[in-house]
Coordinates of C-alpha atoms (C1' of nucleotides) in Angstrom, one line a residue:
Chain A
M15 CA 175.4 335.5 -15.8
S16 CA 172.9 336.9 -18.3
L17 CA 169.4 336.1 -17.5
K18 CA 167.3 334.4 -20.1
L19 CA 165.3 335.4 -23.1
N20 CA 164.5 338.9 -23.8
L21 CA 165.4 337.5 -27.2
D22 CA 162.9 337.8 -30.0
K23 CA 162.3 335.5 -32.9
L24 CA 164.8 337.3 -35.2
D25 CA 167.6 336.9 -32.6
L26 CA 166.9 333.2 -32.3
Q27 CA 166.8 332.9 -36.1
I28 CA 170.1 334.6 -36.4
I29 CA 171.7 332.3 -33.8
Q30 CA 170.3 329.2 -35.4
A31 CA 171.4 330.2 -38.9
M32 CA 174.9 331.1 -37.7
M33 CA 175.2 327.9 -35.8
E34 CA 174.6 326.2 -39.1
D35 CA 176.9 328.5 -41.1
A36 CA 179.1 330.8 -39.1
E37 CA 180.6 332.3 -42.2
I38 CA 177.5 333.6 -43.9
S39 CA 177.7 337.4 -44.6
Y40 CA 175.3 339.8 -42.8
A41 CA 174.0 340.8 -46.2
D42 CA 173.1 337.2 -47.2
L43 CA 171.8 336.4 -43.8
G44 CA 169.7 339.5 -44.0
K45 CA 168.2 338.3 -47.3
K46 CA 167.4 334.9 -45.9
L47 CA 165.6 336.5 -42.9
F48 CA 164.0 339.3 -44.8
V49 CA 165.8 342.2 -43.1
S50 CA 168.7 344.4 -44.0
G51 CA 172.3 343.5 -43.4
G52 CA 172.5 346.5 -41.0
T53 CA 169.8 345.0 -38.8
I54 CA 171.7 341.7 -38.6
H55 CA 174.8 343.6 -37.7
V56 CA 173.0 345.5 -34.9
R57 CA 171.5 342.3 -33.5
I58 CA 174.7 340.3 -33.5
K59 CA 176.6 343.2 -31.8
K60 CA 173.9 343.2 -29.1
L61 CA 174.2 339.5 -28.7
E62 CA 177.9 339.8 -28.4
E63 CA 177.6 342.5 -25.8
Q64 CA 175.2 340.4 -23.8
N65 CA 177.8 337.5 -24.1
I66 CA 175.1 335.3 -25.6
V67 CA 177.2 335.0 -28.8
K68 CA 180.9 334.6 -27.7
G69 CA 182.6 334.9 -31.1
R70 CA 183.8 332.3 -33.5
K71 CA 186.0 329.2 -33.0
L72 CA 188.2 327.5 -35.5
A73 CA 187.0 324.0 -36.4
V74 CA 189.9 321.6 -37.0
D75 CA 190.3 318.0 -37.7
L76 CA 192.3 316.7 -34.7
K77 CA 193.0 313.4 -36.3
A78 CA 194.7 315.1 -39.3
L79 CA 196.9 316.8 -36.8
G80 CA 197.9 313.5 -35.3
Y81 CA 195.5 313.7 -32.3
D82 CA 194.0 310.2 -32.7
V83 CA 192.8 309.4 -29.2
I84 CA 189.7 310.8 -27.5
A85 CA 189.0 309.3 -24.1
F86 CA 186.3 310.0 -21.4
I87 CA 187.4 309.6 -17.8
G88 CA 185.0 309.0 -14.9
I89 CA 186.7 310.2 -11.7
Y90 CA 185.9 309.1 -8.2
L91 CA 187.0 311.5 -5.5
E92 CA 187.9 310.5 -1.9
K93 CA 185.6 313.3 -0.7
S94 CA 183.4 315.5 -3.0
S95 CA 184.6 318.6 -1.1
L96 CA 187.9 318.1 -2.9
Y97 CA 186.3 319.1 -6.1
D98 CA 187.8 322.6 -6.5
A99 CA 191.3 321.5 -5.6
V100 CA 191.3 318.6 -8.0
A101 CA 189.7 320.7 -10.7
K102 CA 192.5 323.2 -10.4
E103 CA 195.1 320.4 -10.7
L104 CA 193.3 318.9 -13.7
R105 CA 193.2 322.3 -15.5
S106 CA 197.0 322.4 -15.5
I107 CA 197.1 319.3 -17.6
P108 CA 196.8 320.4 -21.2
E109 CA 195.6 317.1 -22.6
I110 CA 192.4 317.4 -20.5
V111 CA 190.2 319.5 -22.7
R112 CA 187.0 319.4 -20.7
L113 CA 185.9 318.8 -17.1
N114 CA 182.5 318.6 -15.6
Y115 CA 181.3 318.1 -12.1
T116 CA 178.6 315.5 -12.2
T117 CA 175.9 313.7 -10.4
G118 CA 175.8 309.9 -10.4
N119 CA 178.5 307.3 -10.1
Y120 CA 181.4 309.6 -10.7
S121 CA 182.2 312.9 -9.1
M122 CA 183.7 314.4 -12.1
F123 CA 183.9 313.7 -15.8
A124 CA 186.9 314.5 -17.9
E125 CA 187.7 314.4 -21.7
I126 CA 191.2 313.8 -22.8
V127 CA 192.7 314.2 -26.2
T128 CA 196.1 312.7 -27.0
K129 CA 198.3 311.7 -30.0
D130 CA 198.4 308.0 -29.1
I131 CA 197.6 305.5 -26.5
Q132 CA 201.0 305.8 -24.9
Q133 CA 200.4 309.5 -24.3
L134 CA 197.0 308.7 -22.8
R135 CA 198.6 306.1 -20.5
F136 CA 201.1 308.7 -19.4
V137 CA 198.5 311.2 -18.6
L138 CA 196.4 308.6 -16.7
H139 CA 199.3 307.0 -14.8
D140 CA 201.8 309.7 -14.3
K141 CA 199.6 312.7 -14.0
L142 CA 196.0 311.8 -12.9
Q143 CA 196.8 309.1 -10.4
N144 CA 199.2 311.3 -8.6
I145 CA 196.7 314.0 -7.8
K146 CA 195.7 314.0 -4.1
G147 CA 192.1 313.4 -3.7
I148 CA 191.4 311.2 -6.8
E149 CA 190.4 307.8 -5.5
R150 CA 190.3 306.1 -8.9
T151 CA 189.3 306.6 -12.5
E152 CA 187.5 304.7 -15.2
T153 CA 188.5 305.2 -18.8
F154 CA 186.4 305.0 -21.9
I155 CA 188.4 305.3 -25.1
S156 CA 186.4 306.5 -28.1
L157 CA 186.8 304.1 -31.0
E158 CA 184.6 306.2 -33.3
E159 CA 182.8 309.5 -33.0
S160 CA 179.4 308.9 -34.6
F161 CA 178.6 312.6 -34.7
S162 CA 179.0 315.8 -32.9
R163 CA 176.8 318.8 -33.5
N164 CA 175.0 321.8 -32.0
V165 CA 171.7 322.0 -30.3
V166 CA 168.8 323.1 -32.4
V167 CA 167.6 326.4 -31.0
D168 CA 163.8 326.5 -31.1
Q169 CA 162.1 329.7 -32.0
Chain B
M2 CA 190.8 310.7 -44.5
S3 CA 193.9 312.9 -44.9
L4 CA 197.1 311.3 -43.8
K5 CA 199.2 313.1 -41.2
L6 CA 201.6 315.9 -41.1
N7 CA 203.1 317.1 -44.2
L8 CA 202.5 320.3 -42.2
D9 CA 205.4 322.5 -41.4
K10 CA 205.9 324.7 -38.4
L11 CA 204.2 327.7 -40.0
D12 CA 201.0 325.7 -40.6
L13 CA 200.9 324.5 -37.0
Q14 CA 201.6 328.0 -35.7
I15 CA 198.7 329.3 -37.8
I16 CA 196.4 326.6 -36.5
Q17 CA 197.4 327.2 -32.9
A18 CA 197.0 330.9 -33.1
M19 CA 193.6 330.7 -34.8
M20 CA 192.4 328.1 -32.2
E21 CA 193.2 330.8 -29.6
D22 CA 191.7 333.6 -31.7
A23 CA 189.6 332.6 -34.7
E24 CA 188.9 336.2 -35.6
I25 CA 192.4 337.6 -36.0
S26 CA 193.0 339.1 -39.4
Y27 CA 195.4 337.6 -41.9
A28 CA 197.5 340.8 -41.8
D29 CA 197.8 340.7 -38.0
L30 CA 198.5 337.0 -37.8
G31 CA 201.2 337.5 -40.5
K32 CA 202.8 340.2 -38.4
K33 CA 202.8 337.9 -35.4
L34 CA 204.4 335.1 -37.3
F35 CA 206.8 337.2 -39.4
V36 CA 205.3 336.5 -42.8
S37 CA 202.9 338.5 -45.1
G38 CA 199.2 338.4 -44.9
G39 CA 199.2 336.8 -48.3
T40 CA 201.1 333.9 -47.1
I41 CA 198.7 333.3 -44.2
H42 CA 195.9 333.4 -46.7
V43 CA 197.5 330.8 -49.0
R44 CA 198.3 328.5 -46.1
I45 CA 194.8 328.7 -44.6
K46 CA 193.3 328.0 -48.1
K47 CA 195.4 324.9 -48.4
L48 CA 194.5 323.7 -44.9
E49 CA 190.9 324.2 -45.8
E50 CA 191.3 322.3 -49.1
Q51 CA 192.9 319.4 -47.2
N52 CA 190.0 319.6 -44.7
I53 CA 192.3 320.1 -41.8
V54 CA 190.8 323.4 -41.0
K55 CA 187.0 323.0 -41.4
G56 CA 185.8 326.6 -41.1
R57 CA 184.5 328.5 -38.1
K58 CA 181.8 327.7 -35.7
L59 CA 179.7 330.2 -33.7
A60 CA 180.3 330.0 -30.0
V61 CA 177.1 330.6 -28.0
D62 CA 176.3 330.6 -24.4
L63 CA 173.7 327.8 -24.2
K64 CA 172.6 328.7 -20.6
A65 CA 171.7 332.2 -21.8
L66 CA 169.5 330.6 -24.4
G67 CA 167.7 328.6 -21.8
Y68 CA 169.6 325.3 -22.3
D69 CA 170.5 324.7 -18.7
V70 CA 171.1 321.0 -18.7
I71 CA 174.0 319.0 -20.0
A72 CA 174.1 315.3 -19.3
F73 CA 176.4 312.4 -20.2
I74 CA 174.8 309.1 -20.8
G75 CA 176.6 305.7 -20.8
I76 CA 174.7 303.3 -22.9
Y77 CA 174.7 299.5 -22.6
L78 CA 173.7 297.6 -25.8
E79 CA 172.3 294.1 -25.8
K80 CA 174.8 293.2 -28.5
S81 CA 177.6 295.5 -29.7
S82 CA 176.7 294.5 -33.3
L83 CA 173.7 296.7 -32.8
Y84 CA 175.9 299.8 -32.8
D85 CA 175.2 301.1 -36.2
A86 CA 171.4 300.7 -36.0
V87 CA 171.2 302.3 -32.6
A88 CA 173.5 305.2 -33.7
K89 CA 171.2 305.9 -36.5
E90 CA 168.2 306.1 -34.1
L91 CA 170.1 308.3 -31.7
R92 CA 171.1 310.7 -34.5
S93 CA 167.5 311.5 -35.2
I94 CA 167.1 312.8 -31.6
P95 CA 168.0 316.5 -31.8
E96 CA 168.8 316.7 -28.0
I97 CA 171.7 314.3 -28.5
V98 CA 174.5 316.5 -29.6
R99 CA 177.4 314.0 -29.5
L100 CA 177.7 310.2 -29.7
N101 CA 180.9 308.0 -29.3
Y102 CA 181.4 304.4 -29.6
T103 CA 183.7 303.5 -26.7
T104 CA 185.6 300.7 -25.1
G105 CA 185.0 300.0 -21.3
N106 CA 181.9 299.6 -19.3
Y107 CA 179.6 301.2 -21.8
S108 CA 179.2 300.5 -25.5
M109 CA 178.4 304.0 -26.3
F110 CA 178.6 307.4 -24.8
A111 CA 176.2 310.2 -25.6
E112 CA 175.9 313.9 -24.6
I113 CA 172.5 315.5 -24.2
V114 CA 171.6 319.1 -24.0
T115 CA 168.1 320.1 -22.8
K116 CA 166.2 323.1 -21.4
D117 CA 165.4 321.5 -18.1
I118 CA 165.3 318.3 -16.2
Q119 CA 161.8 317.5 -17.4
Q120 CA 163.0 317.6 -21.0
L121 CA 166.0 315.3 -20.1
R122 CA 163.6 312.9 -18.4
F123 CA 161.4 312.9 -21.5
V124 CA 164.4 312.1 -23.8
L125 CA 165.6 309.3 -21.5
H126 CA 162.4 307.7 -20.8
D127 CA 160.3 308.3 -23.9
K128 CA 162.9 308.3 -26.6
L129 CA 166.1 306.4 -25.5
Q130 CA 164.5 303.5 -23.6
N131 CA 162.3 302.7 -26.5
I132 CA 165.1 302.2 -28.9
K133 CA 165.5 298.4 -29.7
G134 CA 169.0 297.2 -28.7
I135 CA 169.6 299.5 -25.8
E136 CA 169.7 297.4 -22.6
R137 CA 170.1 300.2 -20.1
T138 CA 171.6 303.6 -19.6
E139 CA 173.4 305.5 -16.9
T140 CA 173.0 309.2 -16.6
F141 CA 175.5 311.8 -15.3
I142 CA 174.1 315.2 -15.1
S143 CA 176.6 318.1 -15.2
L144 CA 176.3 320.4 -12.2
E145 CA 179.0 322.6 -13.4
E146 CA 181.4 322.8 -16.4
S147 CA 184.8 323.6 -14.9
F148 CA 186.3 324.3 -18.3
S149 CA 186.1 323.4 -21.9
R150 CA 189.0 324.2 -24.3
N151 CA 191.1 323.2 -27.2
V152 CA 194.0 320.9 -27.4
V153 CA 197.4 322.6 -27.5
V154 CA 198.9 321.8 -30.9
D155 CA 202.6 321.3 -30.4
Q156 CA 205.0 322.6 -33.0
Chain C
dA6 C1' 164.4 349.4 -34.3
dT7 C1' 165.3 349.3 -39.3
dT8 C1' 167.2 351.0 -43.5
dG9 C1' 170.6 352.2 -47.2
dA10 C1' 174.6 354.3 -48.3
dA11 C1' 179.4 355.8 -47.4
dA12 C1' 183.7 354.8 -45.0
dG13 C1' 186.8 351.7 -43.3
dA14 C1' 188.8 347.0 -42.9
dG15 C1' 189.4 342.5 -44.5
dT16 C1' 189.8 338.9 -48.0
dC17 C1' 191.4 337.3 -52.4
dT18 C1' 194.0 337.4 -56.7
dC19 C1' 198.0 338.0 -59.2
dA20 C1' 202.3 339.6 -61.4
dG21 C1' 207.0 339.8 -59.7
dT22 C1' 210.7 337.8 -57.1
Chain D
dA29 C1' 207.0 329.6 -51.9
dC30 C1' 206.6 334.4 -50.4
dT31 C1' 205.5 339.3 -51.2
dG32 C1' 203.0 343.6 -51.9
dA33 C1' 199.6 346.0 -54.3
dG34 C1' 195.1 346.3 -56.5
dA35 C1' 190.3 344.6 -56.8
dC36 C1' 186.7 343.1 -54.5
dT37 C1' 183.7 342.0 -50.6
dC38 C1' 182.4 342.5 -46.0
dT39 C1' 181.9 344.9 -41.7
dT40 C1' 180.9 349.1 -39.4
dT41 C1' 179.0 353.6 -38.8
dC42 C1' 175.6 357.0 -39.3
dA43 C1' 171.8 360.1 -40.8
dA44 C1' 167.1 359.5 -42.0
dT45 C1' 162.8 357.2 -41.0

DNA sequence: ATTGAAAGAGTCTCAGT
DNA sequence: ACTGAGACTCTTTCAAT
């Protein structure tokens, strides 16, 4: 893991600007930050080498593709030592798009994306509940995503 | 909102391939899918016009930037009719990166990213608890993100 | 480290099919 | 609707500072 912050103000400004607009050209970003496009290029290359910037991701409208259901699942484990084994099983379920090991009520927290409620039911009943080590789950279906955005990186 | 699927197999293949690698060139993607680079270009342009593809996002390592804490917050509202008003308040808190209106135990579900536990405490105590309409919250701090990935778009 | 310019690679447009 | 080629723009490299 890369240790923190030998990043200067310009690095942080570049990251913040590209989090807001990942498609801006180096020349334009250079103008905005009062350096040359070449400098932007060198800085980004360095940030990528250090794995601080990990490339670009396609942003898609899942609803438009028919993926209408987002659900959050709180998972109770029988023993918390089962975490790794259960995580491995959950990873093999493609509908589970994110998994976190958490403090608090639940041992783990999963996010599931499916086309409809039937598919969600199937994942919960026929896949999740059969995994050894999972005691029970609680499901929160998202009726509406109010917003989803990036952190603001302060400089 | 764009209604579903007048998308053909090629559209879905393009989306799936670019979700796996957003930086592949049109020429290379064309080779992979046995069409010309020009065709890829036209298709992606159409997908962007229809707002199915919403551009690219910068992927960054938040930990490397010093943002070490991810927490999920279940929020109980006094009355669920307060949703819009509370959502508006929550949107003005930059540490809250995602908010969903959910079924189940909680009325809403938020995700918070901060630099450390102190900042999380500050957001929870001094910001969240002062919002009118929030009855109480439950916090789940992520100790580890096992994985985070895209849906697999079936074709 | 930053710059500016030249080389290389990619996107975008369009006439032809 | 797809193709291939030309025009254009962007990324990448590099010698100079």
